[in-house]
Amino acid sequence: MQVELVRDRIDTQAITDRLKVGEDGAVTVFDGIVRNNTRGRQTLYLDYTAHESMALREMGELADEAIARFGVRDVAMVHRLGRLEIGETSILIAVASAHRGVTFAACRWLIDTLKKQVPIWKQEFFVDGAVWAPGEPFPAELQVVSSHGTP
Amino acid sequence: MQVELVRDRIDTQAITDRLKVGEDGAVTVFDGIVRNNTRGRQTLYLDYTAHESMALREMGELADEAIARFGVRDVAMVHRLGRLEIGETSILIAVASAHRGVTFAACRWLIDTLKKQVPIWKQEFFVDGAVWAPGEPFPAELQVVSSHGTP
Amino acid sequence: MAACQNRYAYGMRLRVLFFGVLRDRFGQEEQLQQFPGHTVADLLRYYRAVAPELDQLWGTLAVAVNQQYAAASLQLQQDDEVALLPPVSGGAGCVRKHAG
Amino acid sequence: MAACQNRYAYGMRLRVLFFGVLRDRFGQEEQLQQFPGHTVADLLRYYRAVAPELDQLWGTLAVAVNQQYAAASLQLQQDDEVALLPPVSGGAGCVRKHAG
């Protein structure tokens, strides 16, 4: 199981090559890449920051849960931090197993869950300034403040 | 759109790099690899053959249909033929689009459909001989002979 | 008169390709010089009579004529390329465990 | 007697980390030397009173204590690391179009 936060270019080929073993028949890979536009505005670049120790722990727990829940053999999850240019990979998730169905399901679940609860934030830089991406709402059980506004 | 049959190693990184453009936010990749066992027997290697001209036409039509049906931006589909060793990639399918949901759905549909109707066959070599893999039954509309046995 | 009703009264020339397990029995291809039938179904019946021992396989085939899947009723033409296709097994290493 | 009921009667020392949009207002972190409250909810109320202008953001946060998501009722301890977390936006470039 490879779970990492990195600051350099993510090498998809090396990660998937390292993941595969003889009994695998399928690897499904999700490659999240920096788009040239955000909500209709032209993006110059992005900057990702994380609560690093916590993000690593959360990612490791998600990988464990994916293996247990979907019965896949192994998972690699690598997120890049710092400044990323258009077209670069921000997140790579690779899931290997003997059969393909579970690799698709686990990979999809991992990216969907990561985007809701792994503490990583994205700042978007435009020609006329920067904004923090709005983010996905936390699952209700993680959000501290009740909807009427008092903790 | 890249649709190919090749006899050399499939370079996943090169194919996905070539596929991506600025407006893409997600690439889902399915990497089908040669397992070290088949129905419980230890596999030495595989040999893939195709009705090549027809397989290329079928793959091109599936790629077109995936783009139309799922609204993804682009698709790459490369199948390798000839002798493949354990751990090597036999099929690579990569789907790029702005958003991830459709890339998962289209990629899954492409591999499932390819395995049922693209004319490629696999011969499995074991220590004590070779067999043609049983294959997936054709969809009823492609099968020529009715179930009671007379064409 | 017979020649007017059917240009190929003495049979038509077909190129027949074999794939997968059929290659073990028939080789890669053969040229039929004077095939006496008319349709895809006729051609399948012909080969079935040649190799009845392949048994259940005959009930699982698809046929492509000039690289397109064809129905049993399709009329064959002089110089058609006809491919006999067993269930396909391309893609990944993970075939479901069903009877061969 | 008060000291027996609460070891930190004069407040406890906390390390508070800020992320995402909260960094624009509070910086990366601060050390609270004598935080007078007891729970995660108390700490959130404290910062909310400092920066009421952040408004709706306060209703969307999660809090981690020592790298674990924490409930509002969790009792804080001396030297805890508390992180205030706005909705996360890691992963791919494809955020659904909802209001910021």
Short mmCIF file of C-alpha atoms in Angstrom, two decimals:
data_model
loop_
_atom_site.label_atom_id
_atom_site.label_comp_id
_atom_site.label_asym_id
_atom_site.label_seq_id
_atom_site.Cartn_x
_atom_site.Cartn_y
_atom_site.Cartn_z
CA MET A 1 0.00 0.00 0.00
CA GLN A 2 1.47 3.31 -1.11
CA VAL A 3 -0.01 6.45 0.47
CA GLU A 4 1.92 9.64 -0.08
CA LEU A 5 1.91 13.42 -0.27
CA VAL A 6 4.52 14.66 -2.72
CA ARG A 7 5.76 18.01 -4.03
CA ASP A 8 7.16 16.81 -7.35
CA ARG A 9 5.58 15.48 -10.51
CA ILE A 10 3.55 12.29 -9.97
CA ASP A 11 4.94 9.41 -12.04
CA THR A 12 1.85 7.41 -12.95
CA GLN A 13 3.76 4.67 -14.71
CA ALA A 14 6.16 4.07 -11.83
CA ILE A 15 3.35 3.98 -9.28
CA THR A 16 1.22 1.51 -11.23
CA ASP A 17 4.24 -0.64 -12.14
CA ARG A 18 5.18 -0.86 -8.47
CA LEU A 19 1.59 -1.73 -7.53
CA LYS A 20 1.10 -4.72 -9.86
CA VAL A 21 1.83 -8.32 -8.86
CA GLY A 22 1.39 -11.60 -10.69
CA GLU A 23 -2.10 -12.43 -9.51
CA ASP A 24 -3.54 -9.05 -10.62
CA GLY A 25 -5.65 -9.02 -13.76
CA ALA A 26 -6.85 -5.42 -13.61
CA VAL A 27 -5.69 -2.02 -12.48
CA THR A 28 -8.05 0.94 -12.54
CA VAL A 29 -6.37 4.32 -12.30
CA PHE A 30 -7.90 7.70 -11.58
CA ASP A 31 -5.72 10.60 -12.66
CA GLY A 32 -7.01 13.97 -11.46
CA ILE A 33 -5.52 16.81 -13.46
CA VAL A 34 -5.41 20.59 -13.26
CA ARG A 35 -7.93 22.10 -15.66
CA ASN A 36 -7.40 25.32 -17.55
CA ASN A 37 -10.65 26.76 -16.24
CA THR A 38 -12.62 26.89 -13.01
CA ARG A 39 -16.28 27.81 -12.95
CA GLY A 40 -15.82 29.49 -16.32
CA ARG A 41 -12.69 31.53 -15.42
CA GLN A 42 -9.30 30.84 -16.95
CA THR A 43 -6.98 29.29 -14.37
CA LEU A 44 -3.27 30.20 -14.33
CA TYR A 45 -2.19 27.60 -11.79
CA LEU A 46 -3.26 25.98 -8.52
CA ASP A 47 -1.69 25.70 -5.11
CA TYR A 48 -2.57 22.75 -2.85
CA THR A 49 -1.96 22.76 0.90
CA ALA A 50 -2.79 20.05 3.42
CA HIS A 51 -2.95 19.29 7.09
CA GLU A 52 -0.22 16.87 6.15
CA SER A 53 0.01 14.49 9.08
CA MET A 54 -3.76 14.23 9.26
CA ALA A 55 -4.20 13.88 5.49
CA LEU A 56 -1.74 10.99 5.42
CA ARG A 57 -3.58 9.27 8.25
CA GLU A 58 -6.95 9.76 6.56
CA MET A 59 -5.65 8.52 3.21
CA GLY A 60 -4.17 5.44 4.85
CA GLU A 61 -7.48 4.71 6.57
CA LEU A 62 -9.39 5.12 3.30
CA ALA A 63 -6.99 2.74 1.55
CA ASP A 64 -7.48 0.16 4.33
CA GLU A 65 -11.22 0.59 4.15
CA ALA A 66 -11.26 0.20 0.34
CA ILE A 67 -9.35 -3.07 0.62
CA ALA A 68 -11.70 -4.37 3.31
CA ARG A 69 -14.94 -3.11 1.75
CA PHE A 70 -14.34 -4.02 -1.90
CA GLY A 71 -11.95 -6.93 -1.46
CA VAL A 72 -9.34 -5.44 -3.78
CA ARG A 73 -5.75 -6.57 -3.39
CA ASP A 74 -3.91 -3.25 -3.08
CA VAL A 75 -4.24 0.51 -3.45
CA ALA A 76 -1.88 3.38 -4.22
CA MET A 77 -2.93 6.97 -3.44
CA VAL A 78 -0.62 9.89 -4.09
CA HIS A 79 -1.61 13.55 -3.79
CA ARG A 80 0.64 16.37 -4.87
CA LEU A 81 0.96 19.62 -2.89
CA GLY A 82 2.31 23.06 -3.76
CA ARG A 83 2.04 24.84 -7.08
CA LEU A 84 0.63 22.82 -9.99
CA GLU A 85 0.43 23.91 -13.61
CA ILE A 86 -2.39 23.19 -16.07
CA GLY A 87 -2.39 19.54 -17.18
CA GLU A 88 -0.38 18.26 -14.23
CA THR A 89 -1.63 15.43 -12.04
CA SER A 90 -2.85 16.48 -8.61
CA ILE A 91 -4.09 13.09 -7.44
CA LEU A 92 -3.39 9.57 -8.56
CA ILE A 93 -5.39 6.63 -7.26
CA ALA A 94 -4.60 3.14 -8.55
CA VAL A 95 -6.43 -0.03 -7.48
CA ALA A 96 -5.22 -3.52 -8.38
CA SER A 97 -7.02 -6.83 -8.10
CA ALA A 98 -7.64 -10.10 -9.90
CA HIS A 99 -10.94 -8.90 -11.40
CA ARG A 100 -11.96 -5.59 -12.85
CA GLY A 101 -15.35 -4.88 -11.30
CA VAL A 102 -14.08 -4.24 -7.81
CA THR A 103 -11.18 -2.11 -9.05
CA PHE A 104 -13.60 0.31 -10.70
CA ALA A 105 -15.86 0.45 -7.64
CA ALA A 106 -13.02 0.93 -5.15
CA CYS A 107 -11.27 3.57 -7.25
CA ARG A 108 -14.48 5.57 -7.62
CA TRP A 109 -15.23 5.32 -3.91
CA LEU A 110 -11.71 6.43 -2.99
CA ILE A 111 -11.74 9.61 -5.08
CA ASP A 112 -15.30 10.49 -4.02
CA THR A 113 -14.45 10.00 -0.33
CA LEU A 114 -11.08 11.72 -0.51
CA LYS A 115 -12.72 14.81 -1.96
CA LYS A 116 -15.11 15.03 1.00
CA GLN A 117 -12.90 14.31 3.96
CA VAL A 118 -9.16 14.34 3.38
CA PRO A 119 -7.86 17.69 4.69
CA ILE A 120 -6.37 19.21 1.54
CA TRP A 121 -7.24 22.64 0.14
CA LYS A 122 -6.82 24.21 -3.24
CA GLN A 123 -6.14 27.86 -3.99
CA GLU A 124 -6.94 28.89 -7.56
CA PHE A 125 -4.87 31.61 -9.20
CA PHE A 126 -6.45 33.69 -11.95
CA VAL A 127 -5.10 36.60 -13.92
CA ASP A 128 -6.90 38.98 -11.54
CA GLY A 129 -6.34 37.32 -8.17
CA ALA A 130 -6.68 34.12 -6.18
CA VAL A 131 -9.51 32.33 -4.39
CA TRP A 132 -9.78 29.28 -2.18
CA ALA A 133 -11.88 26.68 -3.96
CA PRO A 134 -15.27 26.38 -2.25
CA GLY A 135 -14.79 22.70 -1.46
CA GLU A 136 -17.22 19.86 -0.91
CA PRO A 137 -19.44 20.08 2.18
CA PHE A 138 -18.25 17.77 4.95
CA PRO A 139 -20.31 14.66 5.64
CA ALA A 140 -22.75 15.56 8.43
CA GLU A 141 -20.95 13.41 10.99
CA LEU A 142 -17.69 15.32 10.52
CA GLN A 143 -19.13 18.83 10.54
CA VAL A 144 -18.89 20.37 13.99
CA VAL A 145 -21.46 23.11 13.85
CA SER A 146 -25.12 22.22 13.56
CA SER A 147 -27.07 23.75 10.73
CA HIS A 148 -28.74 26.36 12.97
CA GLY A 149 -25.31 27.80 13.50
CA THR A 150 -24.29 27.25 17.15
CA PRO A 151 -21.71 24.65 18.02
CA MET B 1 -9.11 9.47 -30.51
CA GLN B 2 -6.44 6.79 -30.44
CA VAL B 3 -7.53 3.25 -31.38
CA GLU B 4 -4.74 0.78 -32.00
CA LEU B 5 -3.61 -2.82 -32.10
CA VAL B 6 0.08 -3.11 -31.22
CA ARG B 7 2.66 -5.87 -30.88
CA ASP B 8 5.03 -4.10 -28.50
CA ARG B 9 4.78 -3.04 -24.88
CA ILE B 10 1.93 -0.59 -24.20
CA ASP B 11 3.25 2.69 -22.80
CA THR B 12 0.50 3.82 -20.43
CA GLN B 13 2.16 7.10 -19.57
CA ALA B 14 2.68 8.14 -23.19
CA ILE B 15 -0.90 7.26 -24.13
CA THR B 16 -2.47 9.17 -21.25
CA ASP B 17 -0.12 12.14 -21.69
CA ARG B 18 -1.08 12.36 -25.36
CA LEU B 19 -4.77 12.12 -24.46
CA LYS B 20 -4.94 15.02 -21.98
CA VAL B 21 -5.81 18.57 -22.93
CA GLY B 22 -6.25 21.74 -20.87
CA GLU B 23 -9.97 21.45 -20.23
CA ASP B 24 -9.71 17.91 -18.84
CA GLY B 25 -10.03 17.48 -15.09
CA ALA B 26 -10.11 13.70 -14.93
CA VAL B 27 -8.69 10.70 -16.71
CA THR B 28 -9.82 7.20 -15.78
CA VAL B 29 -7.58 4.43 -17.00
CA PHE B 30 -8.24 0.71 -17.15
CA ASP B 31 -5.10 -1.38 -17.42
CA GLY B 32 -5.79 -5.06 -18.09
CA ILE B 33 -2.83 -7.23 -17.23
CA VAL B 34 -1.77 -10.81 -17.71
CA ARG B 35 -2.36 -12.81 -14.54
CA ASN B 36 -0.13 -15.60 -13.33
CA ASN B 37 -3.07 -18.00 -13.09
CA THR B 38 -6.19 -18.89 -15.03
CA ARG B 39 -9.04 -20.81 -13.43
CA GLY B 40 -6.59 -22.02 -10.82
CA ARG B 41 -3.82 -23.18 -13.19
CA GLN B 42 -0.45 -21.46 -13.36
CA THR B 43 -0.14 -19.51 -16.61
CA LEU B 44 3.22 -19.36 -18.43
CA TYR B 45 2.23 -16.74 -21.00
CA LEU B 46 -0.63 -15.73 -23.29
CA ASP B 47 -0.96 -15.24 -27.00
CA TYR B 48 -3.56 -12.83 -28.39
CA THR B 49 -4.77 -12.94 -31.98
CA ALA B 50 -7.40 -10.77 -33.64
CA HIS B 51 -9.42 -10.35 -36.76
CA GLU B 52 -7.39 -7.19 -37.03
CA SER B 53 -9.22 -5.06 -39.57
CA MET B 54 -12.55 -5.88 -37.95
CA ALA B 55 -11.27 -5.39 -34.40
CA LEU B 56 -9.99 -1.92 -35.27
CA ARG B 57 -13.33 -0.99 -36.81
CA GLU B 58 -15.23 -2.32 -33.79
CA MET B 59 -12.94 -0.50 -31.34
CA GLY B 60 -13.33 2.75 -33.26
CA GLU B 61 -17.11 2.40 -33.19
CA LEU B 62 -17.09 1.69 -29.46
CA ALA B 63 -14.94 4.78 -28.85
CA ASP B 64 -17.35 6.92 -30.89
CA GLU B 65 -20.30 5.47 -29.04
CA ALA B 66 -18.69 6.09 -25.62
CA ILE B 67 -18.13 9.75 -26.52
CA ALA B 68 -21.72 10.15 -27.71
CA ARG B 69 -23.36 8.15 -24.93
CA PHE B 70 -21.43 9.43 -21.91
CA GLY B 71 -20.43 12.87 -23.21
CA VAL B 72 -16.75 12.34 -22.46
CA ARG B 73 -14.22 14.39 -24.41
CA ASP B 74 -11.88 11.71 -25.73
CA VAL B 75 -10.94 8.05 -25.53
CA ALA B 76 -7.79 6.01 -26.15
CA MET B 77 -8.03 2.23 -26.62
CA VAL B 78 -4.97 0.12 -27.31
CA HIS B 79 -4.92 -3.68 -27.37
CA ARG B 80 -1.73 -5.67 -27.65
CA LEU B 81 -1.46 -8.84 -29.77
CA GLY B 82 1.05 -11.69 -29.86
CA ARG B 83 2.85 -13.23 -26.92
CA LEU B 84 2.43 -11.49 -23.55
CA GLU B 85 4.24 -12.33 -20.35
CA ILE B 86 2.80 -12.28 -16.82
CA GLY B 87 2.29 -8.71 -15.58
CA GLU B 88 2.26 -7.12 -19.03
CA THR B 89 -0.60 -4.91 -20.19
CA SER B 90 -2.91 -6.51 -22.74
CA ILE B 91 -5.45 -3.69 -22.96
CA LEU B 92 -5.33 -0.04 -22.03
CA ILE B 93 -8.43 2.13 -22.06
CA ALA B 94 -8.16 5.78 -21.04
CA VAL B 95 -11.07 8.23 -20.93
CA ALA B 96 -10.62 11.99 -20.45
CA SER B 97 -13.18 14.63 -19.63
CA ALA B 98 -13.78 17.70 -17.51
CA HIS B 99 -15.52 15.74 -14.73
CA ARG B 100 -14.77 12.38 -13.23
CA GLY B 101 -18.16 10.63 -13.05
CA VAL B 102 -18.52 10.13 -16.80
CA THR B 103 -14.91 9.00 -17.19
CA PHE B 104 -15.51 6.10 -14.78
CA ALA B 105 -18.79 5.14 -16.45
CA ALA B 106 -17.42 5.30 -20.01
CA CYS B 107 -14.23 3.41 -19.14
CA ARG B 108 -16.20 0.63 -17.47
CA TRP B 109 -18.63 0.39 -20.38
CA LEU B 110 -15.77 0.24 -22.90
CA ILE B 111 -13.94 -2.67 -21.27
CA ASP B 112 -17.18 -4.58 -20.62
CA THR B 113 -18.32 -4.14 -24.23
CA LEU B 114 -14.90 -4.83 -25.75
CA LYS B 115 -14.75 -8.14 -23.93
CA LYS B 116 -18.06 -9.23 -25.46
CA GLN B 117 -17.77 -8.15 -29.05
CA VAL B 118 -14.35 -7.08 -30.27
CA PRO B 119 -12.91 -10.03 -32.25
CA ILE B 120 -9.78 -10.83 -30.27
CA TRP B 121 -8.90 -14.26 -28.86
CA LYS B 122 -6.55 -15.40 -26.18
CA GLN B 123 -4.61 -18.64 -26.07
CA GLU B 124 -3.35 -19.62 -22.64
CA PHE B 125 -0.10 -21.52 -22.31
CA PHE B 126 0.42 -23.76 -19.30
CA VAL B 127 3.26 -26.04 -18.36
CA ASP B 128 1.31 -29.01 -19.79
CA GLY B 129 -0.21 -27.49 -22.91
CA ALA B 130 -2.29 -24.64 -24.32
CA VAL B 131 -6.00 -23.86 -24.46
CA TRP B 132 -8.11 -21.17 -26.10
CA ALA B 133 -9.78 -19.13 -23.37
CA PRO B 134 -13.51 -19.92 -23.27
CA GLY B 135 -14.48 -16.31 -23.96
CA GLU B 136 -17.59 -14.33 -23.14
CA PRO B 137 -20.82 -15.40 -24.87
CA PHE B 138 -21.75 -13.06 -27.70
CA PRO B 139 -24.68 -10.72 -27.15
CA ALA B 140 -27.75 -12.49 -28.57
CA GLU B 141 -28.03 -10.09 -31.52
CA LEU B 142 -24.52 -10.98 -32.73
CA GLN B 143 -24.76 -14.74 -32.33
CA VAL B 144 -25.71 -16.39 -35.59
CA VAL B 145 -27.02 -19.74 -34.49
CA SER B 146 -30.25 -19.95 -32.52
CA SER B 147 -30.17 -21.78 -29.23
CA HIS B 148 -31.89 -24.92 -30.60
CA GLY B 149 -28.86 -25.35 -32.80
CA THR B 150 -29.84 -24.78 -36.43
CA PRO B 151 -28.73 -21.62 -38.18
CA MET C 1 -32.30 -19.90 -67.43
CA ALA C 2 -30.69 -21.15 -64.26
CA ALA C 3 -27.74 -18.83 -64.85
CA CYS C 4 -30.14 -15.86 -65.01
CA GLN C 5 -31.76 -16.67 -61.69
CA ASN C 6 -28.48 -17.01 -59.93
CA ARG C 7 -25.21 -15.61 -61.22
CA TYR C 8 -23.38 -18.19 -59.16
CA ALA C 9 -25.31 -21.28 -60.15
CA TYR C 10 -22.10 -23.25 -59.95
CA GLY C 11 -21.22 -21.81 -56.58
CA MET C 12 -19.41 -18.66 -55.52
CA ARG C 13 -15.89 -17.92 -54.49
CA LEU C 14 -15.48 -17.05 -50.79
CA ARG C 15 -12.52 -16.38 -48.56
CA VAL C 16 -13.22 -17.93 -45.18
CA LEU C 17 -11.22 -16.93 -42.09
CA PHE C 18 -11.08 -18.98 -38.90
CA PHE C 19 -10.30 -17.68 -35.43
CA GLY C 20 -9.69 -18.94 -31.93
CA VAL C 21 -10.32 -22.62 -31.38
CA LEU C 22 -11.54 -23.02 -35.00
CA ARG C 23 -7.96 -22.52 -36.17
CA ASP C 24 -6.95 -25.77 -34.51
CA ARG C 25 -9.40 -27.58 -36.80
CA PHE C 26 -9.45 -25.52 -40.02
CA GLY C 27 -6.26 -23.46 -40.08
CA GLN C 28 -6.19 -19.71 -40.55
CA GLU C 29 -8.24 -19.50 -43.73
CA GLU C 30 -9.39 -21.26 -46.82
CA GLN C 31 -10.61 -20.24 -50.24
CA LEU C 32 -13.90 -21.85 -51.28
CA GLN C 33 -13.99 -21.84 -55.08
CA GLN C 34 -17.55 -22.98 -55.66
CA PHE C 35 -19.57 -22.69 -52.48
CA PRO C 36 -23.02 -24.05 -53.39
CA GLY C 37 -25.06 -22.14 -50.76
CA HIS C 38 -26.39 -18.58 -50.57
CA THR C 39 -26.50 -17.32 -47.00
CA VAL C 40 -24.41 -17.11 -43.85
CA ALA C 41 -26.57 -19.90 -42.44
CA ASP C 42 -25.75 -22.11 -45.43
CA LEU C 43 -22.04 -21.58 -44.89
CA LEU C 44 -22.30 -22.43 -41.20
CA ARG C 45 -24.25 -25.60 -42.02
CA TYR C 46 -21.53 -26.54 -44.47
CA TYR C 47 -18.73 -26.31 -41.90
CA ARG C 48 -20.82 -27.92 -39.23
CA ALA C 49 -21.28 -30.94 -41.49
CA VAL C 50 -17.50 -31.03 -41.98
CA ALA C 51 -16.75 -30.93 -38.25
CA PRO C 52 -19.75 -32.14 -36.26
CA GLU C 53 -17.37 -33.12 -33.43
CA LEU C 54 -17.06 -29.43 -32.47
CA ASP C 55 -20.60 -29.91 -31.23
CA GLN C 56 -21.75 -27.13 -28.86
CA LEU C 57 -19.28 -24.65 -30.30
CA TRP C 58 -21.50 -24.30 -33.39
CA GLY C 59 -24.22 -22.82 -31.21
CA THR C 60 -21.98 -20.06 -29.87
CA LEU C 61 -20.47 -18.54 -33.02
CA ALA C 62 -20.82 -15.14 -34.61
CA VAL C 63 -20.02 -14.55 -38.28
CA ALA C 64 -18.54 -11.45 -39.86
CA VAL C 65 -18.90 -10.73 -43.56
CA ASN C 66 -16.40 -8.16 -44.82
CA GLN C 67 -15.52 -7.17 -41.22
CA GLN C 68 -19.10 -6.63 -40.07
CA TYR C 69 -21.19 -8.88 -37.85
CA ALA C 70 -23.75 -10.59 -40.06
CA ALA C 71 -27.15 -12.20 -39.51
CA ALA C 72 -27.79 -15.84 -40.48
CA SER C 73 -30.04 -14.69 -43.31
CA LEU C 74 -27.47 -12.42 -44.99
CA GLN C 75 -26.97 -13.25 -48.69
CA LEU C 76 -23.34 -13.87 -49.52
CA GLN C 77 -21.73 -12.33 -52.60
CA GLN C 78 -18.90 -13.48 -54.86
CA ASP C 79 -15.51 -12.80 -53.21
CA ASP C 80 -16.92 -12.01 -49.79
CA GLU C 81 -14.58 -12.41 -46.83
CA VAL C 82 -16.42 -14.47 -44.23
CA ALA C 83 -14.99 -14.89 -40.74
CA LEU C 84 -16.15 -17.55 -38.29
CA LEU C 85 -15.80 -16.15 -34.79
CA PRO C 86 -15.90 -18.15 -31.53
CA PRO C 87 -16.79 -16.21 -28.36
CA VAL C 88 -14.13 -13.52 -27.98
CA SER C 89 -11.65 -13.35 -25.12
CA GLY C 90 -9.73 -10.13 -25.60
CA GLY C 91 -9.22 -7.53 -22.91
CA ALA C 92 -7.84 -8.29 -19.48
CA GLY C 93 -6.82 -11.51 -17.83
CA CYS C 94 -10.03 -11.76 -15.84
CA VAL C 95 -12.53 -14.08 -17.47
CA ARG C 96 -15.51 -15.08 -15.40
CA LYS C 97 -15.56 -18.73 -14.49
CA HIS C 98 -18.13 -20.25 -16.80
CA ALA C 99 -18.06 -23.49 -18.69
CA GLY C 100 -15.93 -23.50 -21.83
CA MET D 1 -11.09 23.63 45.37
CA ALA D 2 -11.55 25.14 41.91
CA ALA D 3 -8.11 23.78 40.95
CA CYS D 4 -9.24 20.26 41.89
CA GLN D 5 -12.34 20.44 39.75
CA ASN D 6 -10.37 21.68 36.74
CA ARG D 7 -6.65 21.26 36.31
CA TYR D 8 -6.67 24.19 33.91
CA ALA D 9 -8.69 26.66 35.92
CA TYR D 10 -6.59 29.45 34.47
CA GLY D 11 -7.02 28.14 30.94
CA MET D 12 -5.08 25.63 28.93
CA ARG D 13 -2.36 25.84 26.34
CA LEU D 14 -3.47 24.89 22.79
CA ARG D 15 -1.82 24.94 19.42
CA VAL D 16 -4.38 26.03 16.86
CA LEU D 17 -3.85 25.41 13.12
CA PHE D 18 -5.77 27.20 10.38
CA PHE D 19 -6.34 25.94 6.85
CA GLY D 20 -7.81 27.09 3.57
CA VAL D 21 -9.61 30.40 3.64
CA LEU D 22 -9.09 30.68 7.43
CA ARG D 23 -5.39 31.27 6.78
CA ASP D 24 -6.20 34.58 5.09
CA ARG D 25 -7.73 35.76 8.38
CA PHE D 26 -5.72 33.98 11.10
CA GLY D 27 -2.41 32.93 9.53
CA GLN D 28 -1.08 29.39 9.66
CA GLU D 29 -1.30 28.84 13.40
CA GLU D 30 -1.35 30.39 16.80
CA GLN D 31 -0.52 29.28 20.32
CA LEU D 32 -3.28 29.95 22.85
CA GLN D 33 -1.60 30.18 26.29
CA GLN D 34 -4.66 30.28 28.52
CA PHE D 35 -7.74 29.24 26.61
CA PRO D 36 -10.61 29.62 29.09
CA GLY D 37 -13.02 27.06 27.57
CA HIS D 38 -13.22 23.26 27.71
CA THR D 39 -14.60 21.79 24.51
CA VAL D 40 -14.22 21.97 20.76
CA ALA D 41 -17.48 23.93 20.70
CA ASP D 42 -16.04 26.48 23.16
CA LEU D 43 -13.01 26.99 20.91
CA LEU D 44 -15.15 27.48 17.82
CA ARG D 45 -17.31 30.01 19.67
CA TYR D 46 -14.16 31.84 20.70
CA TYR D 47 -12.92 32.24 17.10
CA ARG D 48 -16.35 32.99 15.81
CA ALA D 49 -16.56 35.92 18.22
CA VAL D 50 -13.16 37.13 16.95
CA ALA D 51 -14.19 36.99 13.29
CA PRO D 52 -17.99 37.14 12.99
CA GLU D 53 -17.55 38.57 9.47
CA LEU D 54 -16.68 35.08 8.21
CA ASP D 55 -20.37 34.47 8.76
CA GLN D 56 -21.67 31.32 7.00
CA LEU D 57 -18.21 29.74 6.95
CA TRP D 58 -18.59 28.99 10.68
CA GLY D 59 -21.47 26.67 9.89
CA THR D 60 -19.42 24.56 7.48
CA LEU D 61 -16.27 23.74 9.47
CA ALA D 62 -14.88 20.51 10.80
CA VAL D 63 -12.36 20.40 13.63
CA ALA D 64 -9.52 17.95 14.12
CA VAL D 65 -7.89 17.41 17.50
CA ASN D 66 -4.50 15.75 17.25
CA GLN D 67 -5.13 14.83 13.60
CA GLN D 68 -8.51 13.21 14.19
CA TYR D 69 -11.93 14.62 13.35
CA ALA D 70 -13.56 15.69 16.63
CA ALA D 71 -17.13 16.22 17.80
CA ALA D 72 -18.24 19.57 19.22
CA SER D 73 -18.53 18.05 22.69
CA LEU D 74 -14.95 16.71 22.80
CA GLN D 75 -13.05 17.87 25.92
CA LEU D 76 -9.80 19.56 25.04
CA GLN D 77 -6.57 18.74 26.92
CA GLN D 78 -3.48 20.77 27.70
CA ASP D 79 -1.19 20.99 24.62
CA ASP D 80 -3.73 19.60 22.19
CA GLU D 81 -3.24 20.45 18.54
CA VAL D 82 -6.55 21.75 17.23
CA ALA D 83 -7.09 22.31 13.51
CA LEU D 84 -9.94 24.38 12.07
CA LEU D 85 -10.87 22.90 8.71
CA PRO D 86 -13.00 24.56 6.03
CA PRO D 87 -14.65 22.25 3.47
CA VAL D 88 -11.85 20.41 1.72
CA SER D 89 -11.02 20.76 -1.97
CA GLY D 90 -8.28 18.26 -2.65
CA GLY D 91 -8.38 15.73 -5.44
CA ALA D 92 -9.00 16.56 -9.05
CA GLY D 93 -9.73 19.82 -10.79
CA CYS D 94 -13.40 19.02 -11.08
CA VAL D 95 -15.41 20.70 -8.35
CA ARG D 96 -19.17 20.62 -8.72
CA LYS D 97 -20.65 24.00 -9.39
CA HIS D 98 -22.18 24.94 -6.08
CA ALA D 99 -22.19 28.27 -4.33
CA GLY D 100 -18.93 29.20 -2.63
#
